[in-house]
Amino acid sequence: MSLGEFDLIARYFGRPTRRAALGPGDDCALLALRPGMQLAVSCDMLVEGRHFLPTVDPRRLGHKALAVNLSDLAACGAQPLACTLALALPRVDEAWLDGFSAGLYELADAHGCELIGGDTTAGPLNICITVFGEVPAGEALLRSSAEPDDEIWVSHAIGGGIGDARLALEAFRGQVSLPGAVFERVRRAMEQPQPRVALGLALRGVARAAVDVSDGLLGDLSHLLHRSDVGASIDVGRVPRSADLAAQPLALQRLCTLAGGDDYELVFTAPPAAHARVLEAARGADVAVSRIGRIEHEAGLRLVDADGQAVDRVWASFDHFSA
Amino acid sequence: MSLGEFDLIARYFGRPTRRAALGPGDDCALLALRPGMQLAVSCDMLVEGRHFLPTVDPRRLGHKALAVNLSDLAACGAQPLACTLALALPRVDEAWLDGFSAGLYELADAHGCELIGGDTTAGPLNICITVFGEVPAGEALLRSSAEPDDEIWVSHAIGGGIGDARLALEAFRGQVSLPGAVFERVRRAMEQPQPRVALGLALRGVARAAVDVSDGLLGDLSHLLHRSDVGASIDVGRVPRSADLAAQPLALQRLCTLAGGDDYELVFTAPPAAHARVLEAARGADVAVSRIGRIEHEAGLRLVDADGQAVDRVWASFDHFSA
């Protein structure tokens, strides 16, 4: 890229900062933390064709690129402060930059997260955001602190569920056919996830362990179980799903809810005595939470129905079919 | 990539941390700052073919990927603390990962910079490192604080100079032919730059403004002048060069020293009264510094010889020839 093109990019991402001690344009950005606070850091790299489709609206992509990072802060109960953006672009496309930056800044502003710096270069499209939050020392929600008998919860939109993003992906893949309005709704779930930042903050001191659901509920929960050295039973009938997803075949429902990915909901554990406080935290954050299981001493993840009977991983066949 | 391949990558980059409050493996890493300190953040994205040649030894690439970021911390006078690494890989190549991670950790260890997290994904090769340092509030070296009559200095290896990295690039491009030993030496300058972290720390309270030289001495100095709203005269005869570079035609010398790129030296300004303290800071940091010019009220960058006569930008013709 020529210098002129770099100037162009600076125009899209060089907005002055108000809270950071020093924003874009120097060798480093400078951030101050309040006394007693720790810095929470997370970093995600998004690649075309793997994390988003070439057809995605750049405004939604700008939203999603930041959302997946804010979701990591949410899972730690951290308050967003700032982010950096590194961007490799095959060419300077003003319409694309206009949409992408608008989507990114819109979500950033909604969460008080300032863009403080970054890098741009020519190259195959690649988006790498590193996000910074603050959390009182010792109060971060971790993956490693679940305890036996904790209740297991998952967040979701009020009246909705998890798995819609995967349902959209299956529709894009031509594996399912959806009415237009349903497709648009689940496509939005896939392309514009809402990071559960307010819930994460409200769960500090209430939940014991948490992880965000980015690769599928069971997969991400397994990471939490492994780090906490515990196991769990999940009542698959309790895993919340939207009416649109509930209208699909059972195998597809289970694929989408249990192994879907791209949900960016929080799965977390809390002692049974905190049950009412969990519900209160969710109400305050304007989000729903569903209790889906329980932490157990015995390692491993057991799927049961409402009667406690083991449930086969029936979606595996669907997954194979769609692979 | 399969889960097994991700486990493999975790093996290369999952080394436990000792100082960070929380290292790799959770949704976020956690860092504590000492009281009175600000966080300095910088982020660089490296793309194959643009920032490094496909033929580079992965160990040197791991070094360089971190070095270019540490150089930004050095230019701010910040003490390195930690970094995150996001990596897109076309395939899992154990020999490559082994070399890359060894080179990265070696330089990280030398500067007390812990790898606290990151992301890996399949995709065209892309390396994005975000680096974190700390600096006492208000003491960071900025680009914006140069003042008229400040002396302008550039750092370099003792007995060396700047521009060797560009000389190596011209040799790779077939524009110049170098004896084998000379080629190996300048190639190392290009592939394994030494970030001037100790010098940056020693210049706190001594230098007034600083920037690191990554895109060429004059280009990066121009950013500093612009942000400080000043101009400068540079005595081109004083710009330090190695004996190997000094043996090349004058136009090539000037191309390499003034517009070379990939030097990762510091160019900085200090009041004349601080002259002796600058030399002392350099001695303490085991690096050389050369005074190459002076900050002036009048905007713009003037190139002069030892007699104060204007110097043509003669290297432009060489640059055109080699483009």
XYZ file of C-alpha atoms in Angstrom:
646
model
C 0.000 0.000 0.000
C 1.176 3.519 -0.647
C 1.469 6.135 2.043
C -1.717 7.730 0.729
C -3.547 4.495 1.320
C -2.215 4.329 4.864
C -3.480 7.851 5.438
C -6.856 6.661 4.220
C -6.850 3.844 6.750
C -5.775 6.218 9.505
C -8.850 8.234 8.595
C -11.093 5.244 9.312
C -9.419 4.072 12.514
C -7.667 7.155 13.908
C -10.546 8.570 15.932
C -9.123 10.401 18.997
C -9.528 8.692 22.341
C -10.939 10.345 25.440
C -10.083 8.086 28.344
C -6.843 6.408 27.265
C -3.711 8.254 28.378
C -2.482 8.094 24.763
C -4.354 6.878 21.690
C -3.340 6.006 18.108
C -0.371 7.629 16.326
C 2.648 7.045 18.576
C 4.860 3.978 18.944
C 2.687 2.735 21.797
C -0.701 3.563 23.258
C -0.824 4.241 26.998
C -3.490 3.007 29.398
C -3.932 3.697 33.089
C -5.660 1.215 35.385
C -7.579 2.241 38.487
C -5.927 1.232 41.779
C -6.634 -2.374 42.768
C -7.537 -3.369 39.228
C -5.961 -6.049 37.082
C -5.769 -5.882 33.315
C -7.677 -8.615 31.444
C -6.341 -9.285 27.928
C -7.729 -11.402 25.125
C -6.878 -11.736 21.466
C -8.722 -13.323 18.511
C -7.687 -13.643 14.896
C -10.413 -13.909 12.235
C -9.742 -15.323 8.785
C -12.072 -15.154 5.797
C -13.686 -18.473 4.950
C -12.968 -19.835 8.397
C -14.530 -17.316 10.789
C -16.741 -15.417 8.387
C -18.133 -15.837 4.897
C -16.897 -13.611 2.035
C -20.508 -12.460 1.606
C -20.848 -10.930 5.092
C -21.851 -7.271 5.326
C -18.637 -5.440 6.403
C -20.598 -3.533 9.057
C -21.647 -6.811 10.666
C -18.105 -8.111 10.350
C -16.753 -5.064 12.190
C -19.288 -5.776 14.921
C -18.460 -9.462 15.108
C -14.677 -9.018 15.110
C -14.932 -6.985 18.301
C -17.859 -8.980 19.750
C -15.902 -12.233 19.893
C -13.215 -10.449 21.925
C -15.650 -8.672 24.236
C -17.211 -12.070 24.859
C -13.892 -13.219 26.336
C -13.851 -10.207 28.669
C -17.463 -11.008 29.615
C -16.490 -14.553 30.533
C -13.920 -13.121 32.961
C -16.281 -10.529 34.418
C -14.048 -7.724 33.126
C -15.152 -4.206 32.209
C -14.035 -3.340 28.641
C -11.542 -0.468 28.407
C -9.821 -0.486 25.041
C -8.741 -2.529 22.037
C -6.149 -2.627 19.278
C -6.929 -3.638 15.702
C -4.452 -5.231 13.296
C -5.775 -5.597 9.792
C -4.301 -7.208 6.673
C -6.198 -6.112 3.565
C -5.806 -7.402 0.021
C -6.633 -3.890 -1.246
C -7.940 -0.588 0.089
C -11.704 -0.715 -0.451
C -13.288 2.448 0.927
C -16.820 1.067 1.038
C -15.594 -1.960 2.951
C -13.548 0.141 5.393
C -16.478 2.487 5.874
C -18.822 -0.362 6.839
C -16.291 -2.328 8.858
C -15.164 0.659 10.924
C -18.766 1.778 11.508
C -19.763 -1.652 12.821
C -16.688 -1.872 15.016
C -17.020 1.625 16.504
C -20.756 1.157 17.113
C -20.195 -1.883 19.320
C -17.071 -0.355 20.877
C -18.989 2.782 21.850
C -21.822 0.700 23.313
C -19.314 -0.908 25.669
C -17.020 2.049 26.368
C -14.159 0.254 24.575
C -11.760 2.683 22.873
C -9.683 1.773 19.818
C -6.232 2.860 20.994
C -3.954 1.594 18.250
C -3.073 -1.158 15.837
C -1.490 -1.914 12.533
C -2.529 -2.172 8.895
C -0.754 -3.977 6.114
C -1.340 -5.418 2.659
C -2.026 -9.149 2.734
C -4.732 -11.803 2.662
C -7.727 -10.512 4.676
C -7.016 -11.048 8.367
C -8.496 -9.277 11.379
C -6.734 -9.482 14.741
C -8.218 -7.603 17.683
C -6.699 -7.553 21.154
C -9.042 -6.312 23.843
C -8.294 -4.890 27.286
C -10.556 -4.805 30.301
C -10.198 -4.247 34.002
C -11.336 -6.390 36.881
C -10.757 -5.981 40.637
C -7.732 -8.074 41.631
C -8.817 -11.607 42.564
C -12.402 -11.216 41.297
C -12.027 -12.427 37.690
C -14.280 -15.345 36.749
C -12.023 -18.240 35.773
C -12.491 -21.568 34.065
C -10.692 -23.330 36.865
C -12.921 -22.686 39.886
C -16.003 -24.876 39.351
C -16.876 -27.177 42.280
C -18.972 -30.315 42.607
C -22.706 -29.615 43.096
C -22.442 -26.240 41.337
C -25.375 -25.618 39.048
C -24.443 -25.115 35.380
C -26.093 -22.244 33.534
C -26.068 -20.901 30.022
C -27.074 -17.403 28.934
C -29.270 -16.609 25.935
C -31.532 -13.940 24.518
C -34.870 -13.609 26.294
C -37.316 -15.841 24.410
C -34.432 -17.369 22.461
C -31.784 -20.007 22.992
C -28.458 -21.161 21.718
C -27.655 -22.830 18.406
C -29.213 -20.292 16.026
C -25.802 -19.310 14.622
C -25.121 -22.928 13.689
C -28.593 -23.242 12.176
C -27.701 -20.275 9.946
C -24.425 -21.920 8.965
C -26.260 -25.116 7.997
C -28.631 -23.019 5.893
C -25.657 -21.343 4.174
C -24.237 -24.801 3.553
C -27.520 -25.858 1.942
C -28.170 -28.535 4.581
C -31.476 -27.031 5.701
C -33.977 -24.765 4.044
C -35.456 -21.972 6.143
C -38.254 -19.461 5.494
C -36.804 -16.044 4.569
C -37.636 -14.299 7.841
C -36.247 -17.174 9.902
C -33.062 -17.222 7.842
C -32.562 -13.488 8.323
C -33.038 -13.827 12.091
C -30.614 -16.716 12.576
C -28.167 -15.148 10.133
C -28.106 -12.096 12.357
C -27.391 -14.345 15.360
C -24.389 -15.703 13.446
C -23.144 -12.394 12.081
C -23.916 -10.028 14.966
C -23.563 -11.845 18.273
C -24.180 -9.773 21.397
C -21.361 -10.201 23.914
C -22.747 -10.739 27.428
C -20.610 -8.082 29.066
C -23.272 -6.828 31.510
C -24.012 -10.388 32.623
C -20.330 -11.140 33.165
C -20.003 -8.067 35.383
C -23.162 -8.960 37.320
C -21.883 -12.491 37.907
C -18.729 -11.364 39.731
C -19.016 -12.690 43.262
C -22.060 -14.784 42.249
C -20.804 -17.332 39.713
C -17.880 -19.604 40.474
C -16.487 -20.451 37.006
C -17.301 -19.269 33.510
C -16.310 -19.676 29.861
C -17.743 -18.187 26.701
C -19.336 -20.467 24.138
C -17.497 -19.906 20.868
C -16.733 -23.427 19.640
C -19.863 -25.217 20.871
C -21.481 -25.636 24.279
C -20.098 -29.084 25.106
C -16.625 -28.345 23.781
C -16.227 -25.120 25.730
C -17.806 -26.595 28.850
C -15.290 -29.446 28.592
C -12.454 -26.904 28.787
C -13.973 -25.530 31.990
C -14.399 -29.032 33.466
C -10.842 -29.951 32.572
C -9.369 -26.800 34.123
C -11.518 -27.290 37.256
C -10.730 -31.022 37.486
C -14.420 -31.976 37.729
C -17.133 -33.572 35.557
C -20.760 -32.732 34.813
C -24.192 -33.978 33.879
C -26.162 -31.971 31.332
C -29.926 -32.369 30.950
C -30.132 -31.922 27.193
C -33.872 -31.183 27.334
C -33.124 -28.062 29.377
C -30.703 -26.553 26.878
C -32.640 -23.539 25.597
C -33.464 -23.221 21.901
C -35.443 -20.740 19.868
C -38.868 -21.666 18.475
C -37.289 -21.681 15.014
C -34.650 -24.193 16.046
C -37.200 -26.269 18.012
C -39.114 -26.721 14.737
C -36.135 -28.601 13.234
C -35.395 -32.352 13.487
C -34.099 -33.416 16.902
C -30.643 -34.390 15.602
C -30.204 -30.954 14.074
C -31.443 -29.266 17.252
C -28.855 -31.124 19.266
C -26.077 -30.476 16.795
C -26.850 -26.758 16.893
C -27.303 -26.369 20.644
C -24.635 -28.764 21.914
C -21.938 -28.536 19.263
C -22.962 -25.425 17.355
C -20.334 -22.768 17.831
C -20.398 -19.005 17.303
C -22.962 -18.535 20.105
C -20.916 -16.127 22.241
C -23.077 -16.911 25.243
C -21.679 -17.557 28.717
C -21.754 -20.987 30.301
C -21.036 -20.709 33.996
C -21.358 -22.480 37.312
C -22.653 -21.236 40.651
C -23.412 -22.878 43.983
C -27.092 -23.865 44.415
C -27.361 -21.307 47.237
C -26.677 -18.582 44.639
C -29.580 -19.695 42.413
C -31.755 -16.641 43.090
C -28.785 -14.273 42.744
C -27.955 -15.760 39.343
C -31.498 -15.073 38.144
C -31.300 -11.567 39.563
C -27.976 -10.914 37.809
C -29.501 -12.026 34.508
C -32.587 -9.829 34.985
C -30.373 -6.850 35.696
C -28.366 -7.573 32.544
C -31.529 -7.949 30.440
C -30.635 -11.462 29.357
C -32.046 -14.919 30.086
C -30.186 -17.771 31.780
C -31.160 -21.445 31.873
C -29.931 -24.039 34.329
C -28.830 -27.012 32.233
C -26.967 -29.315 34.578
C -24.719 -29.884 37.545
C -21.017 -30.191 38.290
C -19.971 -33.622 39.610
C -16.852 -35.120 41.145
C -16.553 -37.773 38.463
C -14.591 -36.599 35.419
C -16.314 -36.500 32.044
C -19.459 -34.999 30.580
C -22.681 -37.024 30.850
C -25.737 -36.163 28.760
C -29.065 -37.175 30.275
C -32.750 -36.566 29.594
C -35.306 -35.302 32.107
C -35.545 -38.815 33.631
C -31.811 -39.063 34.121
C -31.418 -41.560 31.244
C -28.245 -41.353 29.137
C -28.698 -39.588 25.802
C -26.790 -40.681 22.714
C -24.721 -38.102 20.888
C -27.205 -38.455 18.039
C -26.109 -35.244 16.364
C -22.836 -36.836 15.464
C -24.559 -38.514 12.520
C -25.921 -35.184 11.326
C -22.510 -33.606 11.705
C -20.985 -36.334 9.620
C -23.683 -35.890 7.021
C -23.038 -32.180 6.792
C -19.258 -32.324 6.872
C -7.135 -27.715 12.038
C -8.249 -30.590 14.203
C -8.334 -30.430 17.976
C -5.206 -32.570 18.037
C -3.402 -29.974 15.992
C -4.507 -27.245 18.391
C -3.138 -29.300 21.266
C 0.122 -29.455 19.378
C 0.211 -25.691 19.072
C -0.651 -25.290 22.748
C 2.407 -27.435 23.415
C 4.622 -24.926 21.619
C 3.134 -21.764 23.077
C 1.549 -22.837 26.381
C 4.580 -22.429 28.620
C 3.400 -21.434 32.141
C 3.955 -17.846 33.202
C 5.591 -16.801 36.438
C 4.876 -13.105 36.861
C 1.522 -12.645 35.091
C -1.486 -13.049 37.388
C -2.939 -15.507 34.859
C -1.285 -16.946 31.736
C -2.539 -18.890 28.705
C -5.567 -21.220 28.823
C -8.452 -19.118 30.146
C -10.729 -16.673 28.314
C -8.397 -13.817 29.263
C -4.930 -13.426 30.666
C -4.546 -11.189 33.719
C -1.781 -8.669 34.326
C -1.113 -6.493 37.347
C 0.702 -3.170 37.045
C 2.803 -1.690 39.804
C 1.343 1.428 41.443
C 2.008 4.613 39.490
C 2.673 2.724 36.266
C 0.902 3.075 32.939
C 0.494 0.240 30.472
C 2.222 0.732 27.112
C 0.655 -1.307 24.291
C 1.810 -1.903 20.740
C 0.740 -4.290 18.019
C 2.356 -5.355 14.737
C 1.109 -7.725 12.065
C 3.664 -9.528 9.870
C 2.737 -11.022 6.517
C 4.905 -13.346 4.435
C 6.378 -11.692 1.348
C 5.817 -8.250 2.783
C 7.603 -8.317 6.169
C 9.707 -11.421 5.756
C 10.883 -13.690 2.952
C 9.548 -17.242 2.675
C 13.138 -18.459 2.986
C 13.709 -17.016 6.479
C 14.828 -19.411 9.218
C 11.731 -19.813 11.474
C 13.894 -19.273 14.562
C 14.952 -15.874 13.260
C 11.366 -15.107 12.297
C 10.199 -15.845 15.841
C 12.879 -13.449 17.078
C 11.972 -10.742 14.596
C 8.210 -10.951 15.130
C 8.710 -10.068 18.791
C 11.668 -7.718 18.194
C 9.640 -5.308 16.051
C 7.132 -5.009 18.892
C 9.748 -4.639 21.632
C 11.256 -1.879 19.512
C 7.996 0.075 19.906
C 8.173 -0.345 23.686
C 11.816 0.801 23.554
C 10.809 3.952 21.668
C 8.425 4.781 24.542
C 10.925 3.961 27.266
C 8.683 1.157 28.538
C 9.830 -1.955 30.381
C 8.518 -5.107 28.607
C 6.092 -7.206 30.666
C 4.171 -9.568 28.420
C 2.865 -10.299 24.944
C 0.121 -12.152 23.124
C 0.645 -14.050 19.878
C -1.998 -14.623 17.215
C -0.908 -16.929 14.453
C -2.595 -18.020 11.228
C -0.857 -21.059 9.761
C -1.483 -22.708 6.399
C -0.649 -26.066 7.995
C 0.810 -27.449 11.221
C 4.539 -27.836 10.548
C 6.264 -29.082 13.691
C 9.774 -28.140 12.572
C 8.578 -24.611 11.778
C 6.740 -24.270 15.108
C 9.736 -25.624 16.961
C 12.055 -23.013 15.435
C 9.618 -20.128 15.552
C 8.686 -20.680 19.197
C 12.341 -21.138 20.208
C 13.322 -17.840 18.575
C 10.388 -16.025 20.109
C 10.903 -17.379 23.628
C 14.641 -16.716 23.504
C 14.153 -13.009 22.870
C 11.154 -12.865 25.230
C 13.215 -14.378 28.040
C 16.073 -11.962 27.384
C 13.670 -9.074 28.009
C 11.482 -10.571 30.751
C 8.505 -10.536 28.391
C 6.054 -13.383 29.101
C 3.785 -14.903 26.456
C 0.432 -14.724 28.258
C -2.025 -15.779 25.576
C -3.114 -15.583 21.990
C -4.929 -17.390 19.252
C -4.104 -19.858 16.500
C -6.086 -20.573 13.379
C -5.739 -22.069 9.924
C -5.155 -19.458 7.225
C -2.507 -17.738 5.116
C 0.610 -17.247 7.257
C 0.120 -14.195 9.467
C 1.824 -13.291 12.738
C 0.258 -10.692 15.008
C 1.965 -9.910 18.308
C 0.649 -7.408 20.833
C 3.173 -6.383 23.445
C 2.682 -4.868 26.893
C 5.107 -2.805 28.905
C 4.991 -0.515 31.877
C 6.253 3.020 32.249
C 5.903 5.467 35.160
C 2.891 7.708 34.520
C 3.955 10.782 32.551
C 7.458 9.510 31.742
C 6.845 7.764 28.408
C 8.958 9.037 25.513
C 6.578 10.408 22.894
C 6.871 11.464 19.268
C 5.208 14.763 20.047
C 7.623 16.435 22.455
C 10.616 17.481 20.332
C 11.592 21.151 20.647
C 13.662 23.519 18.472
C 17.425 23.264 19.094
C 17.140 19.688 20.348
C 19.943 17.515 19.032
C 18.802 14.546 16.937
C 20.407 11.191 17.641
C 20.199 7.726 16.185
C 21.218 4.486 17.899
C 23.245 1.717 16.273
C 25.486 -1.212 17.102
C 28.938 -0.244 18.365
C 31.198 -0.138 15.318
C 28.174 -0.413 13.022
C 25.503 1.860 11.653
C 22.073 1.829 10.139
C 21.024 0.620 6.705
C 22.501 -2.888 6.788
C 19.038 -4.478 6.727
C 18.232 -2.638 3.510
C 21.577 -3.620 2.039
C 20.640 -7.251 2.703
C 17.269 -6.740 1.031
C 18.959 -5.284 -2.056
C 21.253 -8.306 -2.132
C 18.231 -10.635 -1.926
C 16.688 -8.654 -4.774
C 19.840 -9.146 -6.843
C 20.584 -5.411 -7.009
C 23.975 -5.753 -5.337
C 26.441 -8.580 -4.981
C 28.109 -9.030 -1.599
C 30.913 -11.311 -0.382
C 29.501 -14.282 1.509
C 30.567 -13.162 4.982
C 29.237 -9.646 4.412
C 25.937 -11.017 3.137
C 25.554 -13.239 6.207
C 26.247 -10.294 8.534
C 23.781 -7.881 6.912
C 21.229 -10.668 6.496
C 21.377 -11.160 10.247
C 20.792 -7.421 10.727
C 17.635 -7.777 8.611
C 16.398 -11.026 10.130
C 17.406 -10.599 13.779
C 17.199 -6.935 14.757
C 18.066 -6.147 18.375
C 15.375 -3.962 19.968
C 16.958 -1.080 21.923
C 14.995 -1.693 25.107
C 17.820 -0.862 27.529
C 18.561 2.374 25.689
C 14.878 3.394 25.745
C 14.764 2.869 29.505
C 18.014 4.805 30.008
C 16.692 7.714 27.928
C 13.676 8.335 30.196
C 14.142 11.784 31.647
C 17.074 12.423 29.267
C 15.610 12.394 25.753
C 12.680 14.596 24.805
C 11.076 12.714 21.882
C 11.685 9.327 20.278
C 10.472 7.014 17.528
C 11.739 3.675 16.343
C 13.132 3.348 12.825
C 11.115 0.656 11.087
C 10.191 2.235 7.745
C 13.362 4.268 7.123
C 15.166 6.971 9.071
C 13.762 9.990 7.233
C 10.223 8.630 7.051
C 10.013 7.808 10.745
C 11.752 11.031 11.744
C 9.157 12.885 9.658
C 6.384 11.358 11.796
C 8.141 12.671 14.900
C 8.576 16.141 13.367
C 4.953 16.243 12.302
C 3.637 15.234 15.721
C 5.963 17.744 17.409
C 5.117 20.518 14.914
C 8.790 21.248 14.164
C 11.314 20.717 11.369
C 14.915 19.502 11.251
C 18.254 19.600 9.512
C 20.135 16.316 9.095
C 23.835 16.194 8.331
C 23.842 13.172 6.047
C 27.577 12.667 6.458
C 27.029 12.013 10.155
C 24.509 9.219 9.663
C 26.428 6.160 10.847
C 27.034 3.255 8.477
C 28.953 0.004 8.760
C 32.253 -0.445 6.921
C 30.479 -2.909 4.620
C 27.859 -0.343 3.669
C 30.443 2.450 3.401
C 32.156 0.331 0.698
C 29.060 0.631 -1.529
C 28.255 3.425 -4.017
C 27.144 6.663 -2.375
C 23.590 6.507 -3.759
C 23.124 3.030 -2.310
C 24.596 4.123 1.027
C 22.115 6.945 1.232
C 19.192 4.794 0.153
C 20.048 2.262 2.857
C 20.746 4.684 5.700
C 18.098 7.332 5.007
C 15.252 5.332 3.492
C 16.211 1.790 4.369
C 13.672 0.358 6.759
C 13.830 -2.621 9.125
C 16.555 -0.995 11.231
C 14.690 -1.055 14.562
C 17.016 1.584 15.939
C 15.819 4.588 17.953
C 15.910 8.095 16.564
C 15.421 10.591 19.365
C 15.900 14.196 20.347
C 17.419 15.709 23.476
C 18.342 19.235 24.529
C 22.015 20.138 23.908
C 22.500 20.380 27.677
C 21.734 16.659 27.908
C 24.468 15.730 25.401
C 26.740 14.051 27.929
C 23.826 12.243 29.599
C 22.750 10.828 26.209
C 26.244 9.402 25.679
C 26.212 8.010 29.197
C 22.789 6.378 28.652
C 24.099 4.724 25.482
C 27.247 3.481 27.220
C 25.138 1.980 29.983
C 22.947 0.250 27.416
C 25.982 -1.089 25.509
C 24.953 0.582 22.274
C 26.310 3.470 20.198
C 24.492 6.704 19.411
C 25.377 9.286 16.772
C 24.254 12.895 16.665
C 22.950 13.450 13.138
C 21.188 16.804 13.202
C 19.114 19.395 14.978
C 15.453 20.250 15.470
C 14.413 23.599 13.958
C 11.349 25.831 14.109
C 10.833 25.734 10.368
C 8.720 22.783 9.236
C 10.250 20.227 6.884
C 13.319 18.056 6.765
C 16.518 19.570 5.307
C 19.451 17.369 4.310
C 22.841 19.056 4.457
C 26.499 18.069 4.233
C 29.218 18.935 6.740
C 29.454 22.465 5.244
C 25.730 23.068 5.590
C 25.144 22.749 1.815
C 21.871 21.157 0.700
C 22.148 17.501 -0.353
C 20.040 16.079 -3.169
C 17.944 13.029 -2.469
C 20.198 11.127 -4.805
C 19.093 7.737 -3.584
C 15.684 8.289 -5.137
C 17.100 7.235 -8.488
C 18.482 4.043 -6.992
C 15.164 3.346 -5.319
C 13.392 3.767 -8.631
C 15.905 1.493 -10.316
C 15.378 -1.239 -7.751
C 11.598 -0.974 -7.507
